[in-house]
């Protein structure tokens, strides 16, 4: 069971690691202070700007008031679980934990690790959040082990095997067509010879209609549902605001390295405020057909990872090294994107079922990562669908 003193030492160590600070430079009497004073002292030593927002102070107060006794803390954990039901982290840009997350994690860790399995099952959002945060503090806190469901991607065969099967099936069909054509030709020849009374010679007969499909048409058919048809780019949201006539929608102006920014309508209002999306890097499809959503023009589709429900929706995050406007690539998959996707062909609907994050949160198409010059695109939600 943690004591007040050991809890504050945990907060001091975690904040020191979070701010890349040597713990030895933290004032020796800091652990005797309340958590708010401890936070302010460490901020002052680190040289970082103090975040005085009401949200940060709310979670500092939550940590300060969190009960030490295990039997008294469950109601507080349920409150935390409710707060996390609609977001990946308590504060921040939706991916990176904030100092509020670090402080609260440090305080509730000892209670979580001692909870019964039955009690843990009632706190799914807390456990998902905790599992994400604890990756940042390996070696500092005892790892809380979770039972995670087995995940099977939508395509269980390797991509190469799937493509080989497709080609094999189409080749077999082409051979069948050729054989059928030859059989029909033979029948026609026999009929012609049986009626040889001055009509056309067998050599003058018209060719039969059953012909094998040309190889280029077979390849074209295969490419119809390839991710290479999508023009997926790295973007930066310059501005965001509420849709004037739809509470569930937000409108964003996104820079994708073109002469003018693109206006995109997204169904993110339930999960983010406009301010939370400002200056956020995103991944978006830029060759969807432009159209109006509730009378507001949209010129792209922001790709987001989401859990079941969904209760959490989060735009994919390109790595810091990726350039604005850069095109996403997929190893081993080549092809030129369509200028504009044809809605009648339902190309997007055929591709999106194969988009998901792996168990490390890396965005993939059939298990192949979304790659940029700076590395893969990611999400804090593992084993999620991408839409």
PDB file of N, CA, C and O in Angstrom, residues 335-370:
ATOM      1  N   UNK A 335       1.894   1.938 -57.978  1.00  0.00           N
ATOM      2  CA  UNK A 335       0.732   2.308 -58.774  1.00  0.00           C
ATOM      3  C   UNK A 335       0.453   3.787 -58.662  1.00  0.00           C
ATOM      4  O   UNK A 335       0.844   4.437 -57.688  1.00  0.00           O
ATOM      5  N   UNK A 336      -0.219   4.317 -59.648  1.00  0.00           N
ATOM      6  CA  UNK A 336      -0.524   5.742 -59.685  1.00  0.00           C
ATOM      7  C   UNK A 336      -1.925   5.966 -59.104  1.00  0.00           C
ATOM      8  O   UNK A 336      -2.872   5.295 -59.495  1.00  0.00           O
ATOM      9  N   UNK A 337      -2.063   6.930 -58.182  1.00  0.00           N
ATOM     10  CA  UNK A 337      -3.393   7.211 -57.634  1.00  0.00           C
ATOM     11  C   UNK A 337      -4.340   7.731 -58.714  1.00  0.00           C
ATOM     12  O   UNK A 337      -3.919   8.338 -59.702  1.00  0.00           O
ATOM     13  N   UNK A 338      -5.608   7.474 -58.532  1.00  0.00           N
ATOM     14  CA  UNK A 338      -6.624   8.067 -59.389  1.00  0.00           C
ATOM     15  C   UNK A 338      -6.579   9.595 -59.221  1.00  0.00           C
ATOM     16  O   UNK A 338      -6.289  10.094 -58.135  1.00  0.00           O
ATOM     17  N   UNK A 339      -6.880  10.324 -60.291  1.00  0.00           N
ATOM     18  CA  UNK A 339      -6.982  11.775 -60.144  1.00  0.00           C
ATOM     19  C   UNK A 339      -8.113  12.112 -59.174  1.00  0.00           C
ATOM     20  O   UNK A 339      -7.937  12.930 -58.256  1.00  0.00           O
ATOM     21  N   UNK A 340      -9.252  11.472 -59.380  1.00  0.00           N
ATOM     22  CA  UNK A 340     -10.391  11.617 -58.471  1.00  0.00           C
ATOM     23  C   UNK A 340     -11.066  10.245 -58.373  1.00  0.00           C
ATOM     24  O   UNK A 340     -11.333   9.605 -59.389  1.00  0.00           O
ATOM     25  N   UNK A 341     -11.314   9.769 -57.152  1.00  0.00           N
ATOM     26  CA  UNK A 341     -11.980   8.483 -56.980  1.00  0.00           C
ATOM     27  C   UNK A 341     -13.406   8.553 -57.532  1.00  0.00           C
ATOM     28  O   UNK A 341     -14.081   9.582 -57.410  1.00  0.00           O
ATOM     29  N   UNK A 342     -13.828   7.450 -58.138  1.00  0.00           N
ATOM     30  CA  UNK A 342     -15.170   7.377 -58.709  1.00  0.00           C
ATOM     31  C   UNK A 342     -16.118   6.752 -57.682  1.00  0.00           C
ATOM     32  O   UNK A 342     -16.032   5.560 -57.402  1.00  0.00           O
ATOM     33  N   UNK A 343     -17.034   7.542 -57.108  1.00  0.00           N
ATOM     34  CA  UNK A 343     -17.936   6.995 -56.083  1.00  0.00           C
ATOM     35  C   UNK A 343     -18.761   5.819 -56.576  1.00  0.00           C
ATOM     36  O   UNK A 343     -19.105   4.928 -55.791  1.00  0.00           O
ATOM     37  N   UNK A 344     -19.073   5.779 -57.868  1.00  0.00           N
ATOM     38  CA  UNK A 344     -19.892   4.694 -58.400  1.00  0.00           C
ATOM     39  C   UNK A 344     -19.168   3.347 -58.347  1.00  0.00           C
ATOM     40  O   UNK A 344     -19.801   2.302 -58.276  1.00  0.00           O
ATOM     41  N   UNK A 345     -17.833   3.381 -58.404  1.00  0.00           N
ATOM     42  CA  UNK A 345     -17.059   2.138 -58.358  1.00  0.00           C
ATOM     43  C   UNK A 345     -16.843   1.639 -56.929  1.00  0.00           C
ATOM     44  O   UNK A 345     -16.299   0.554 -56.726  1.00  0.00           O
ATOM     45  N   UNK A 346     -17.207   2.480 -55.950  1.00  0.00           N
ATOM     46  CA  UNK A 346     -17.062   2.117 -54.530  1.00  0.00           C
ATOM     47  C   UNK A 346     -15.633   1.687 -54.201  1.00  0.00           C
ATOM     48  O   UNK A 346     -15.401   0.721 -53.460  1.00  0.00           O
ATOM     49  N   UNK A 347     -14.658   2.395 -54.777  1.00  0.00           N
ATOM     50  CA  UNK A 347     -13.250   2.032 -54.547  1.00  0.00           C
ATOM     51  C   UNK A 347     -12.857   2.187 -53.077  1.00  0.00           C
ATOM     52  O   UNK A 347     -12.198   1.322 -52.503  1.00  0.00           O
ATOM     53  N   UNK A 348     -13.263   3.298 -52.482  1.00  0.00           N
ATOM     54  CA  UNK A 348     -12.910   3.546 -51.086  1.00  0.00           C
ATOM     55  C   UNK A 348     -13.537   2.502 -50.168  1.00  0.00           C
ATOM     56  O   UNK A 348     -12.880   2.010 -49.234  1.00  0.00           O
ATOM     57  N   UNK A 349     -14.791   2.144 -50.452  1.00  0.00           N
ATOM     58  CA  UNK A 349     -15.476   1.153 -49.620  1.00  0.00           C
ATOM     59  C   UNK A 349     -14.800  -0.211 -49.678  1.00  0.00           C
ATOM     60  O   UNK A 349     -14.880  -0.996 -48.738  1.00  0.00           O
ATOM     61  N   UNK A 350     -14.132  -0.516 -50.809  1.00  0.00           N
ATOM     62  CA  UNK A 350     -13.448  -1.804 -50.941  1.00  0.00           C
ATOM     63  C   UNK A 350     -12.077  -1.807 -50.266  1.00  0.00           C
ATOM     64  O   UNK A 350     -11.553  -2.856 -49.919  1.00  0.00           O
ATOM     65  N   UNK A 351     -11.493  -0.620 -50.088  1.00  0.00           N
ATOM     66  CA  UNK A 351     -10.144  -0.524 -49.524  1.00  0.00           C
ATOM     67  C   UNK A 351     -10.167  -0.373 -48.005  1.00  0.00           C
ATOM     68  O   UNK A 351      -9.374  -0.999 -47.292  1.00  0.00           O
ATOM     69  N   UNK A 352     -11.081   0.450 -47.487  1.00  0.00           N
ATOM     70  CA  UNK A 352     -11.051   0.762 -46.050  1.00  0.00           C
ATOM     71  C   UNK A 352     -11.204  -0.451 -45.125  1.00  0.00           C
ATOM     72  O   UNK A 352     -10.659  -0.421 -44.012  1.00  0.00           O
ATOM     73  N   UNK A 353     -11.899  -1.537 -45.508  1.00  0.00           N
ATOM     74  CA  UNK A 353     -11.933  -2.694 -44.592  1.00  0.00           C
ATOM     75  C   UNK A 353     -10.560  -3.300 -44.322  1.00  0.00           C
ATOM     76  O   UNK A 353     -10.407  -4.070 -43.375  1.00  0.00           O
ATOM     77  N   UNK A 354      -9.566  -2.955 -45.129  1.00  0.00           N
ATOM     78  CA  UNK A 354      -8.216  -3.509 -44.946  1.00  0.00           C
ATOM     79  C   UNK A 354      -7.284  -2.542 -44.207  1.00  0.00           C
ATOM     80  O   UNK A 354      -6.085  -2.785 -44.118  1.00  0.00           O
ATOM     81  N   UNK A 355      -7.845  -1.439 -43.693  1.00  0.00           N
ATOM     82  CA  UNK A 355      -7.041  -0.466 -42.959  1.00  0.00           C
ATOM     83  C   UNK A 355      -7.243  -0.674 -41.465  1.00  0.00           C
ATOM     84  O   UNK A 355      -8.377  -0.671 -40.978  1.00  0.00           O
ATOM     85  N   UNK A 356      -6.154  -0.845 -40.721  1.00  0.00           N
ATOM     86  CA  UNK A 356      -6.253  -1.030 -39.277  1.00  0.00           C
ATOM     87  C   UNK A 356      -4.902  -0.727 -38.633  1.00  0.00           C
ATOM     88  O   UNK A 356      -3.868  -0.671 -39.315  1.00  0.00           O
ATOM     89  N   UNK A 357      -4.883  -0.508 -37.321  1.00  0.00           N
ATOM     90  CA  UNK A 357      -3.621  -0.351 -36.596  1.00  0.00           C
ATOM     91  C   UNK A 357      -3.222  -1.699 -36.016  1.00  0.00           C
ATOM     92  O   UNK A 357      -4.087  -2.495 -35.637  1.00  0.00           O
ATOM     93  N   UNK A 358      -1.917  -1.950 -35.946  1.00  0.00           N
ATOM     94  CA  UNK A 358      -1.464  -3.225 -35.392  1.00  0.00           C
ATOM     95  C   UNK A 358      -1.385  -3.126 -33.865  1.00  0.00           C
ATOM     96  O   UNK A 358      -1.830  -2.129 -33.273  1.00  0.00           O
ATOM     97  N   UNK A 359      -0.827  -4.145 -33.218  1.00  0.00           N
ATOM     98  CA  UNK A 359      -0.830  -4.140 -31.753  1.00  0.00           C
ATOM     99  C   UNK A 359       0.111  -3.109 -31.146  1.00  0.00           C
ATOM    100  O   UNK A 359       0.125  -2.917 -29.933  1.00  0.00           O
ATOM    101  N   UNK A 360       0.899  -2.418 -31.986  1.00  0.00           N
ATOM    102  CA  UNK A 360       1.736  -1.326 -31.506  1.00  0.00           C
ATOM    103  C   UNK A 360       1.184   0.039 -31.913  1.00  0.00           C
ATOM    104  O   UNK A 360       1.824   1.063 -31.677  1.00  0.00           O
ATOM    105  N   UNK A 361       0.020   0.046 -32.546  1.00  0.00           N
ATOM    106  CA  UNK A 361      -0.593   1.304 -32.942  1.00  0.00           C
ATOM    107  C   UNK A 361      -0.129   1.832 -34.285  1.00  0.00           C
ATOM    108  O   UNK A 361      -0.462   2.960 -34.654  1.00  0.00           O
ATOM    109  N   UNK A 362       0.639   1.032 -35.042  1.00  0.00           N
ATOM    110  CA  UNK A 362       1.105   1.471 -36.361  1.00  0.00           C
ATOM    111  C   UNK A 362      -0.023   1.298 -37.374  1.00  0.00           C
ATOM    112  O   UNK A 362      -0.651   0.241 -37.451  1.00  0.00           O
ATOM    113  N   UNK A 363      -0.288   2.348 -38.148  1.00  0.00           N
ATOM    114  CA  UNK A 363      -1.340   2.300 -39.163  1.00  0.00           C
ATOM    115  C   UNK A 363      -0.886   1.415 -40.323  1.00  0.00           C
ATOM    116  O   UNK A 363       0.246   1.549 -40.804  1.00  0.00           O
ATOM    117  N   UNK A 364      -1.756   0.521 -40.784  1.00  0.00           N
ATOM    118  CA  UNK A 364      -1.377  -0.416 -41.846  1.00  0.00           C
ATOM    119  C   UNK A 364      -2.500  -0.619 -42.848  1.00  0.00           C
ATOM    120  O   UNK A 364      -3.677  -0.396 -42.553  1.00  0.00           O
ATOM    121  N   UNK A 365      -2.110  -1.062 -44.062  1.00  0.00           N
ATOM    122  CA  UNK A 365      -3.026  -1.594 -45.067  1.00  0.00           C
ATOM    123  C   UNK A 365      -2.659  -3.059 -45.272  1.00  0.00           C
ATOM    124  O   UNK A 365      -1.541  -3.367 -45.697  1.00  0.00           O
ATOM    125  N   UNK A 366      -3.548  -3.969 -44.910  1.00  0.00           N
ATOM    126  CA  UNK A 366      -3.269  -5.406 -44.980  1.00  0.00           C
ATOM    127  C   UNK A 366      -1.958  -5.753 -44.272  1.00  0.00           C
ATOM    128  O   UNK A 366      -1.191  -6.604 -44.712  1.00  0.00           O
ATOM    129  N   UNK A 367      -1.690  -5.062 -43.170  1.00  0.00           N
ATOM    130  CA  UNK A 367      -0.489  -5.320 -42.390  1.00  0.00           C
ATOM    131  C   UNK A 367       0.746  -4.576 -42.856  1.00  0.00           C
ATOM    132  O   UNK A 367       1.799  -4.676 -42.215  1.00  0.00           O
ATOM    133  N   UNK A 368       0.655  -3.813 -43.950  1.00  0.00           N
ATOM    134  CA  UNK A 368       1.792  -3.048 -44.474  1.00  0.00           C
ATOM    135  C   UNK A 368       1.714  -1.616 -43.934  1.00  0.00           C
ATOM    136  O   UNK A 368       0.697  -0.938 -44.125  1.00  0.00           O
ATOM    137  N   UNK A 369       2.734  -1.120 -43.233  1.00  0.00           N
ATOM    138  CA  UNK A 369       2.651   0.191 -42.578  1.00  0.00           C
ATOM    139  C   UNK A 369       2.459   1.363 -43.544  1.00  0.00           C
ATOM    140  O   UNK A 369       2.946   1.337 -44.682  1.00  0.00           O
ATOM    141  N   UNK A 370       1.734   2.389 -43.079  1.00  0.00           N
ATOM    142  CA  UNK A 370       1.674   3.683 -43.741  1.00  0.00           C
ATOM    143  C   UNK A 370       3.044   4.334 -43.532  1.00  0.00           C
ATOM    144  O   UNK A 370       3.376   4.735 -42.425  1.00  0.00           O
TER     145      UNK A 370
END
